[in-house]
Short mmCIF file of N, CA, C and O in Angstrom, two decimals:
data_model
loop_
_atom_site.label_atom_id
_atom_site.label_comp_id
_atom_site.label_asym_id
_atom_site.label_seq_id
_atom_site.Cartn_x
_atom_site.Cartn_y
_atom_site.Cartn_z
N MET N 1 35.57 60.45 84.10
CA MET N 1 36.80 59.70 84.70
C MET N 1 37.23 60.37 85.65
O MET N 1 37.85 60.09 86.68
N LEU N 2 37.70 61.78 85.28
CA LEU N 2 38.23 62.73 86.19
C LEU N 2 37.73 63.51 87.38
O LEU N 2 38.18 63.88 88.12
N LEU N 3 36.37 63.29 87.20
CA LEU N 3 35.45 64.10 88.11
C LEU N 3 35.10 63.19 89.25
O LEU N 3 34.87 61.97 89.07
N ARG N 4 35.02 63.61 90.38
CA ARG N 4 34.83 62.76 91.39
C ARG N 4 33.23 62.62 91.63
O ARG N 4 32.28 63.42 91.15
N HIS N 5 32.70 61.31 92.09
CA HIS N 5 31.25 60.93 92.09
C HIS N 5 31.18 60.32 93.44
O HIS N 5 32.03 59.67 94.05
N ASP N 6 29.68 60.62 94.13
CA ASP N 6 29.44 60.05 95.07
C ASP N 6 28.82 58.63 94.81
O ASP N 6 28.95 57.88 93.80
N GLU N 7 28.28 57.92 95.83
CA GLU N 7 27.79 56.56 95.83
C GLU N 7 26.63 56.39 94.85
O GLU N 7 26.52 55.25 94.33
N ASN N 8 25.91 57.38 94.42
CA ASN N 8 24.71 57.29 93.49
C ASN N 8 25.20 57.80 92.22
O ASN N 8 24.42 57.79 91.32
N GLY N 9 26.37 58.04 91.91
CA GLY N 9 27.07 58.35 90.65
C GLY N 9 26.96 59.95 90.17
O GLY N 9 27.19 60.16 89.17
N ARG N 10 26.48 60.79 91.38
CA ARG N 10 26.48 62.10 91.03
C ARG N 10 27.76 62.87 91.27
O ARG N 10 28.56 62.49 92.10
N THR N 11 28.21 63.74 90.40
CA THR N 11 29.29 64.66 90.35
C THR N 11 29.39 65.58 91.74
O THR N 11 28.31 66.10 91.69
N PHE N 12 30.28 65.62 92.38
CA PHE N 12 30.21 66.49 93.60
C PHE N 12 31.29 67.48 93.51
O PHE N 12 31.57 68.12 94.49
N GLY N 13 31.87 67.68 92.24
CA GLY N 13 32.94 68.79 92.04
C GLY N 13 34.41 68.50 92.40
O GLY N 13 34.65 67.52 93.26
N GLY N 14 35.24 69.00 91.59
CA GLY N 14 36.64 68.94 91.81
C GLY N 14 37.26 67.69 90.85
O GLY N 14 36.67 66.69 90.69
N ILE N 15 38.29 67.99 90.39
CA ILE N 15 39.24 67.14 89.59
C ILE N 15 40.11 66.25 90.44
O ILE N 15 40.72 66.97 91.28
N GLN N 16 40.21 64.97 90.07
CA GLN N 16 41.15 64.35 90.88
C GLN N 16 42.50 64.46 90.53
O GLN N 16 42.90 64.24 89.40
N LEU N 17 43.27 65.07 91.30
CA LEU N 17 44.88 65.64 91.18
C LEU N 17 45.67 64.46 90.64
O LEU N 17 46.52 64.53 89.56
N ALA N 18 45.57 63.15 91.48
CA ALA N 18 46.43 62.14 90.89
C ALA N 18 46.38 61.62 89.50
O ALA N 18 47.18 61.38 88.73
N ARG N 19 44.91 61.51 89.12
CA ARG N 19 44.72 61.19 87.70
C ARG N 19 45.21 62.01 86.71
O ARG N 19 45.82 61.55 85.67
N VAL N 20 44.99 63.37 86.82
CA VAL N 20 45.64 64.20 85.95
C VAL N 20 47.02 64.20 85.84
O VAL N 20 47.42 64.27 84.89
N ALA N 21 47.63 64.28 87.05
CA ALA N 21 49.15 64.04 87.07
C ALA N 21 49.66 62.74 86.43
O ALA N 21 50.74 62.79 85.75
N ALA N 22 49.04 61.83 86.43
CA ALA N 22 49.37 60.48 86.02
C ALA N 22 49.33 60.46 84.57
O ALA N 22 50.26 59.81 83.87
N ILE N 23 48.28 61.09 84.24
CA ILE N 23 48.29 61.26 82.58
C ILE N 23 49.31 61.91 82.26
O ILE N 23 49.86 61.61 80.95
N GLY N 24 49.62 63.26 82.67
CA GLY N 24 50.48 63.92 82.13
C GLY N 24 51.97 63.23 82.16
O GLY N 24 52.99 63.30 81.47
N LEU N 25 52.16 62.39 83.30
CA LEU N 25 53.46 61.61 83.55
C LEU N 25 53.40 60.62 82.43
O LEU N 25 54.58 60.02 81.99
N VAL N 26 52.40 59.99 82.26
CA VAL N 26 52.49 58.74 81.00
C VAL N 26 52.90 59.43 79.85
O VAL N 26 54.02 59.02 79.15
N LEU N 27 52.46 60.61 79.51
CA LEU N 27 52.86 61.28 78.20
C LEU N 27 54.18 61.70 78.27
O LEU N 27 54.99 61.45 77.29
N TYR N 28 54.63 62.30 79.23
CA TYR N 28 56.08 62.50 79.48
C TYR N 28 57.14 61.66 79.39
O TYR N 28 58.02 61.42 78.59
N THR N 29 56.73 60.29 80.17
CA THR N 29 57.54 59.11 80.02
C THR N 29 57.83 58.52 78.71
O THR N 29 58.82 58.08 78.37
N VAL N 30 56.63 58.40 77.98
CA VAL N 30 56.62 57.82 76.65
C VAL N 30 57.52 58.53 75.74
O VAL N 30 58.33 58.10 75.08
N VAL N 31 57.29 59.96 75.86
CA VAL N 31 58.05 60.59 74.92
C VAL N 31 59.64 60.63 75.35
O VAL N 31 60.55 60.57 74.30
N VAL N 32 60.11 60.87 76.66
CA VAL N 32 61.49 60.71 76.87
C VAL N 32 61.90 59.29 76.82
O VAL N 32 63.13 59.20 76.28
N THR N 33 61.20 58.39 76.82
CA THR N 33 61.94 56.81 76.76
C THR N 33 62.09 56.89 75.25
O THR N 33 63.20 56.20 74.98
N ILE N 34 61.20 57.09 74.23
CA ILE N 34 61.65 56.98 72.86
C ILE N 34 62.75 57.95 72.33
O ILE N 34 63.62 57.45 71.63
N ALA N 35 62.77 59.15 73.00
CA ALA N 35 63.90 60.11 72.64
C ALA N 35 65.13 59.69 73.06
O ALA N 35 66.06 59.94 72.32
N PHE N 36 65.25 59.31 74.28
CA PHE N 36 66.64 59.13 75.06
C PHE N 36 67.21 57.89 75.39
O PHE N 36 68.46 57.45 75.42
N HIS N 37 66.08 56.57 75.14
CA HIS N 37 66.49 55.27 75.71
C HIS N 37 66.37 54.53 74.60
O HIS N 37 65.96 53.55 74.51
N GLY N 38 66.54 54.88 73.30
CA GLY N 38 66.52 54.21 72.07
C GLY N 38 67.73 53.11 71.92
O GLY N 38 68.64 53.52 71.51
N PHE N 39 67.19 51.89 72.17
CA PHE N 39 68.51 50.85 72.12
C PHE N 39 68.62 50.22 70.80
O PHE N 39 69.63 49.46 70.66
N TRP N 40 67.81 50.48 69.95
CA TRP N 40 67.67 49.54 68.76
C TRP N 40 68.92 49.89 67.77
O TRP N 40 69.20 49.11 66.84
N GLY N 41 69.41 51.19 68.01
CA GLY N 41 70.53 51.55 67.12
C GLY N 41 71.94 51.25 67.63
O GLY N 41 72.91 51.56 66.94
N LEU N 42 72.20 50.54 69.01
CA LEU N 42 73.29 50.38 69.48
C LEU N 42 73.55 48.91 69.58
O LEU N 42 73.03 47.95 69.10
N GLU N 43 74.96 48.48 69.84
CA GLU N 43 75.52 47.24 69.82
C GLU N 43 76.15 46.97 71.15
O GLU N 43 76.65 47.88 71.89
N GLY N 44 76.04 45.74 71.68
CA GLY N 44 76.70 45.17 72.88
C GLY N 44 76.37 45.74 74.15
O GLY N 44 75.06 45.96 74.45
N ALA N 45 77.35 46.12 74.93
CA ALA N 45 76.91 46.53 76.42
C ALA N 45 76.10 47.96 76.53
O ALA N 45 75.30 47.89 77.32
N ALA N 46 76.20 48.86 75.60
CA ALA N 46 75.50 50.06 75.53
C ALA N 46 74.06 49.56 75.16
O ALA N 46 73.23 50.25 75.84
N ARG N 47 73.85 48.68 74.30
CA ARG N 47 72.51 48.54 73.90
C ARG N 47 71.73 47.71 75.05
O ARG N 47 70.70 47.99 75.27
N PHE N 48 72.46 46.80 75.86
CA PHE N 48 71.74 46.12 76.99
C PHE N 48 71.53 47.30 78.08
O PHE N 48 70.49 47.27 78.71
N ALA N 49 72.40 48.42 78.39
CA ALA N 49 72.19 49.37 79.45
C ALA N 49 70.89 50.16 78.78
O ALA N 49 70.14 50.47 79.70
N ARG N 50 70.96 50.68 77.68
CA ARG N 50 69.74 51.36 77.25
C ARG N 50 68.55 50.33 77.24
O ARG N 50 67.41 51.09 77.52
N TYR N 51 68.60 49.32 77.03
CA TYR N 51 67.37 48.34 76.92
C TYR N 51 66.81 48.34 78.46
O TYR N 51 65.65 48.31 78.82
N ILE N 52 67.73 48.06 79.57
CA ILE N 52 67.45 48.30 80.79
C ILE N 52 66.66 49.54 81.14
O ILE N 52 65.53 49.48 81.77
N HIS N 53 66.91 50.59 80.72
CA HIS N 53 66.45 51.96 81.01
C HIS N 53 65.14 51.99 80.16
O HIS N 53 64.15 52.59 80.84
N PHE N 54 64.96 51.43 79.22
CA PHE N 54 63.83 51.76 78.29
C PHE N 54 62.88 50.86 79.09
O PHE N 54 61.61 51.24 79.14
N MET N 55 63.20 49.57 79.51
CA MET N 55 62.10 48.83 80.12
C MET N 55 61.69 49.30 81.47
O MET N 55 60.50 49.03 81.76
N LYS N 56 62.54 50.13 82.08
CA LYS N 56 62.28 50.52 83.38
C LYS N 56 61.30 51.68 82.91
O LYS N 56 60.20 51.89 83.94
N ASN N 57 61.48 52.48 82.09
CA ASN N 57 60.46 53.50 81.76
C ASN N 57 59.00 53.03 81.43
O ASN N 57 58.37 53.47 81.82
N VAL N 58 59.05 51.87 80.62
CA VAL N 58 58.04 51.29 80.19
C VAL N 58 57.19 50.81 81.35
O VAL N 58 55.87 51.01 81.40
N GLY N 59 57.78 50.38 82.51
CA GLY N 59 57.19 49.78 83.72
C GLY N 59 56.72 51.08 84.45
O GLY N 59 55.37 51.04 85.12
N LEU N 60 57.18 52.13 84.55
CA LEU N 60 56.85 53.37 84.87
C LEU N 60 55.62 53.82 84.16
O LEU N 60 54.60 54.42 85.07
N ALA N 61 55.58 53.75 83.01
CA ALA N 61 54.46 54.41 82.24
C ALA N 61 53.18 53.41 82.42
O ALA N 61 52.14 53.91 82.77
N GLY N 62 53.29 52.04 82.65
CA GLY N 62 52.43 51.15 83.05
C GLY N 62 51.82 51.51 84.52
O GLY N 62 50.49 51.50 84.90
N ALA N 63 52.66 51.93 85.43
CA ALA N 63 52.31 52.12 86.69
C ALA N 63 51.30 53.63 86.76
O ALA N 63 50.33 53.77 87.58
N PHE N 64 51.75 54.35 85.97
CA PHE N 64 51.15 55.91 85.78
C PHE N 64 49.72 55.51 85.23
O PHE N 64 48.86 56.23 85.44
N ILE N 65 49.71 54.53 84.19
CA ILE N 65 48.26 54.24 83.46
C ILE N 65 47.72 53.73 84.59
O ILE N 65 46.28 53.92 84.56
N ILE N 66 48.17 52.77 85.38
CA ILE N 66 46.96 52.15 86.47
C ILE N 66 46.52 53.15 87.46
O ILE N 66 45.40 53.35 87.84
N ILE N 67 47.41 54.16 87.89
CA ILE N 67 47.22 55.31 88.77
C ILE N 67 46.09 56.23 88.02
O ILE N 67 44.96 56.43 88.75
N ALA N 68 46.12 56.47 86.82
CA ALA N 68 45.14 57.07 86.11
C ALA N 68 43.91 56.42 85.75
O ALA N 68 42.88 57.20 85.86
N GLY N 69 43.79 55.07 85.81
CA GLY N 69 42.55 54.36 85.69
C GLY N 69 41.82 54.21 87.09
O GLY N 69 40.63 54.41 87.11
N VAL N 70 42.71 54.04 88.03
CA VAL N 70 42.06 53.53 89.56
C VAL N 70 41.86 54.67 90.25
O VAL N 70 41.15 54.71 91.12
N GLY N 71 42.77 55.54 90.16
CA GLY N 71 42.89 56.81 91.16
C GLY N 71 44.12 56.47 92.12
O GLY N 71 44.63 55.41 92.09
N ALA N 72 44.15 57.29 92.90
CA ALA N 72 45.48 57.47 93.91
C ALA N 72 45.26 56.57 95.10
O ALA N 72 46.29 56.03 95.59
N GLY N 73 44.00 56.27 95.72
CA GLY N 73 43.95 55.19 96.77
C GLY N 73 43.38 56.14 97.97
O GLY N 73 43.50 57.27 98.09
N ALA N 74 43.42 55.32 99.25
CA ALA N 74 43.10 55.78 100.36
C ALA N 74 44.32 56.78 100.93
O ALA N 74 43.88 57.72 101.75
N CYS N 75 45.53 56.47 100.76
CA CYS N 75 46.57 57.13 101.37
C CYS N 75 47.26 58.13 100.23
O CYS N 75 48.19 57.95 100.03
N SER N 76 46.38 58.97 100.09
CA SER N 76 46.68 59.91 98.93
C SER N 76 46.40 61.60 99.21
O SER N 76 45.58 61.80 100.22
N LEU N 77 46.97 62.30 98.47
CA LEU N 77 46.50 63.94 98.78
C LEU N 77 45.14 64.06 98.54
O LEU N 77 44.33 64.78 98.91
N ASP N 78 44.60 63.24 97.26
CA ASP N 78 43.00 63.31 96.86
C ASP N 78 42.17 63.01 98.14
O ASP N 78 41.29 63.56 98.45
N ALA N 79 42.71 61.94 98.70
CA ALA N 79 41.79 61.39 99.85
C ALA N 79 41.88 62.36 100.83
O ALA N 79 40.63 62.68 101.43
N LEU N 80 43.06 62.90 101.36
CA LEU N 80 42.91 63.94 102.36
C LEU N 80 42.39 65.01 101.99
O LEU N 80 41.58 65.52 103.14
N LEU N 81 42.28 65.69 100.73
CA LEU N 81 41.64 66.80 100.45
C LEU N 81 40.18 66.46 100.76
O LEU N 81 39.42 67.34 101.02
N GLY N 82 39.70 65.41 100.14
CA GLY N 82 38.33 64.90 100.25
C GLY N 82 37.73 64.78 101.47
O GLY N 82 36.77 65.42 101.85
N LYS N 83 38.45 64.45 102.38
CA LYS N 83 38.15 64.16 103.92
C LYS N 83 38.00 65.73 104.57
O LYS N 83 37.22 65.75 105.45
N ARG N 84 38.98 66.42 104.06
CA ARG N 84 39.03 67.79 104.49
C ARG N 84 37.72 68.63 104.08
O ARG N 84 36.93 69.15 105.03
N ARG N 85 37.48 68.17 102.80
CA ARG N 85 36.34 69.10 102.23
C ARG N 85 35.02 68.54 102.98
O ARG N 85 34.05 69.41 103.26
N GLN N 86 35.11 67.20 103.32
CA GLN N 86 33.75 66.57 103.80
C GLN N 86 33.55 67.09 105.32
O GLN N 86 32.62 67.41 105.90
N ALA N 87 34.70 67.11 106.04
CA ALA N 87 34.72 67.69 107.45
C ALA N 87 34.35 69.32 107.36
O ALA N 87 33.60 69.50 108.22
N ASN N 88 34.72 69.98 106.52
CA ASN N 88 34.30 71.41 106.55
C ASN N 88 32.97 71.62 106.12
O ASN N 88 32.15 72.53 106.77
N ALA N 89 32.46 70.66 105.24
CA ALA N 89 30.78 70.69 104.98
C ALA N 89 30.11 70.28 106.08
O ALA N 89 29.08 70.86 106.34
N GLY N 90 30.68 69.13 106.91
CA GLY N 90 30.02 68.65 108.03
C GLY N 90 29.81 69.97 109.14
O GLY N 90 28.90 70.08 109.73
N LEU N 91 30.96 70.49 109.37
CA LEU N 91 31.03 71.84 110.29
C LEU N 91 30.01 72.86 109.83
O LEU N 91 29.29 73.41 110.71
N ALA N 92 29.92 73.02 108.80
CA ALA N 92 29.07 74.21 107.96
C ALA N 92 27.46 73.87 108.39
O ALA N 92 26.69 74.51 108.71
N LYS N 93 27.32 72.52 108.18
CA LYS N 93 25.89 71.92 108.60
C LYS N 93 25.58 72.11 109.96
O LYS N 93 24.49 72.67 110.30
N LYS N 94 26.58 71.71 110.94
CA LYS N 94 26.45 71.82 112.44
C LYS N 94 26.20 73.25 112.47
O LYS N 94 25.56 73.52 113.54
N ALA N 95 27.03 74.26 112.36
CA ALA N 95 26.76 75.68 112.47
C ALA N 95 25.43 76.12 111.99
O ALA N 95 24.69 77.04 112.62
N ARG N 96 24.82 75.58 110.84
CA ARG N 96 23.56 76.24 110.59
C ARG N 96 22.41 75.57 111.48
O ARG N 96 21.52 76.39 111.66
N ARG N 97 22.79 74.30 111.98
CA ARG N 97 21.67 73.72 112.83
C ARG N 97 21.65 74.02 114.34
O ARG N 97 20.63 74.01 114.91
N ARG N 98 22.85 74.78 114.72
CA ARG N 98 23.11 75.25 116.19
C ARG N 98 21.94 76.33 116.39
O ARG N 98 21.90 77.17 115.58
N GLN N 99 21.46 76.21 117.55
CA GLN N 99 20.46 77.27 117.93
C GLN N 99 21.13 78.39 118.52
O GLN N 99 22.18 78.31 119.29
N PRO N 100 20.84 79.63 118.00
CA PRO N 100 21.51 80.84 118.59
C PRO N 100 21.28 81.20 119.85
O PRO N 100 21.87 82.11 120.27
N PHE N 101 20.53 80.59 120.58
CA PHE N 101 20.08 80.90 122.11
C PHE N 101 20.62 80.03 122.98
O PHE N 101 20.26 79.08 123.43
N GLY N 102 21.89 80.27 123.30
CA GLY N 102 22.58 79.39 124.40
C GLY N 102 22.76 79.92 125.80
O GLY N 102 22.10 80.97 126.17
N PHE N 103 23.53 79.51 126.63
CA PHE N 103 23.67 79.95 127.85
C PHE N 103 24.09 81.30 128.04
O PHE N 103 23.67 82.08 129.08
N ALA N 104 24.99 81.63 127.32
CA ALA N 104 25.65 83.13 127.42
C ALA N 104 24.23 83.98 126.98
O ALA N 104 24.14 85.17 127.45
N ALA N 105 23.50 83.69 125.92
CA ALA N 105 22.42 84.66 125.78
C ALA N 105 21.45 84.58 126.76
O ALA N 105 20.75 85.77 127.08
N LEU N 106 21.25 83.56 127.45
CA LEU N 106 20.14 83.60 128.75
C LEU N 106 20.94 84.41 129.79
O LEU N 106 20.19 85.32 130.12
N ARG N 107 22.29 84.43 129.88
CA ARG N 107 22.75 85.26 130.95
C ARG N 107 22.61 86.69 130.72
O ARG N 107 22.24 87.45 131.56
N ALA N 108 23.01 87.17 129.37
CA ALA N 108 22.80 88.23 128.94
C ALA N 108 21.27 88.90 128.95
O ALA N 108 21.23 90.16 129.27
N LEU N 109 20.25 87.91 128.65
CA LEU N 109 18.97 88.38 128.75
C LEU N 109 18.51 88.65 130.21
O LEU N 109 18.12 89.71 130.42
N PHE N 110 19.03 87.81 131.16
CA PHE N 110 18.81 88.04 132.49
C PHE N 110 19.49 89.35 133.12
O PHE N 110 18.92 90.16 133.68
N ALA N 111 20.68 89.55 132.59
CA ALA N 111 21.49 90.87 133.18
C ALA N 111 20.59 91.95 132.49
O ALA N 111 20.47 93.06 133.33
N SER N 112 20.20 91.99 131.23
CA SER N 112 19.49 93.16 130.75
C SER N 112 18.19 93.42 131.28
O SER N 112 17.66 94.62 131.45
N SER N 113 17.65 92.60 131.64
CA SER N 113 16.24 92.52 132.40
C SER N 113 16.36 93.04 133.73
O SER N 113 15.38 93.86 134.07
N ILE N 114 17.40 92.95 134.30
CA ILE N 114 17.69 93.19 135.85
C ILE N 114 17.82 94.82 135.80
O ILE N 114 17.45 95.76 136.40
N SER N 115 19.01 95.07 134.64
CA SER N 115 19.44 96.52 134.67
C SER N 115 18.38 97.31 133.89
O SER N 115 18.55 98.52 133.93
N GLY N 116 17.34 96.84 133.16
CA GLY N 116 16.59 97.68 132.64
C GLY N 116 17.01 98.00 131.19
O GLY N 116 16.25 98.72 130.28
N SER N 117 18.16 97.67 130.71
CA SER N 117 18.76 97.97 129.31
C SER N 117 17.90 97.29 128.30
O SER N 117 17.76 96.02 128.54
N SER N 118 17.63 97.79 127.18
CA SER N 118 16.83 97.14 126.11
C SER N 118 17.78 96.59 125.07
O SER N 118 17.31 96.24 124.17
N ASP N 119 18.98 97.02 125.27
CA ASP N 119 19.83 96.78 123.96
C ASP N 119 20.47 95.21 124.38
O ASP N 119 21.46 95.07 125.10
N PHE N 120 19.92 94.50 123.55
CA PHE N 120 20.36 92.81 123.82
C PHE N 120 20.55 92.34 122.46
O PHE N 120 19.91 92.47 121.65
N ARG N 121 21.87 91.51 122.50
CA ARG N 121 22.15 90.91 121.21
C ARG N 121 22.65 89.38 121.47
O ARG N 121 23.28 89.45 122.68
N LEU N 122 22.18 88.69 120.63
CA LEU N 122 22.62 86.97 120.78
C LEU N 122 24.35 87.09 120.48
O LEU N 122 24.74 87.61 119.43
N SER N 123 24.80 86.34 121.17
CA SER N 123 26.30 86.17 120.75
C SER N 123 26.50 84.70 120.09
O SER N 123 26.00 83.80 120.33
#
């Protein structure tokens, strides 16, 4: 649930930050709601005010449960980090595929062959 998977179901590393944070916030919200917004022992307007805060926190806990189950979505820090990780992996692949013999290397080879120097390095 907390590990990232590709389209084939394979794990490709990393824990999704939003899901872990959402689980922590669910636990925190439930504890704080029961401890500080207990409306069942009050009467009148104070009971109604605490009831409103209690139900607000129940709604927040429900939203955190949805985030923990579904994930953060496309506009999140997890998605941004995943795109950055994929871009870095793509750059590393391109760097491995790149031929080390470019125009600068040809120019250096030509210059060294004219001058008779045998010390040639690829740049």
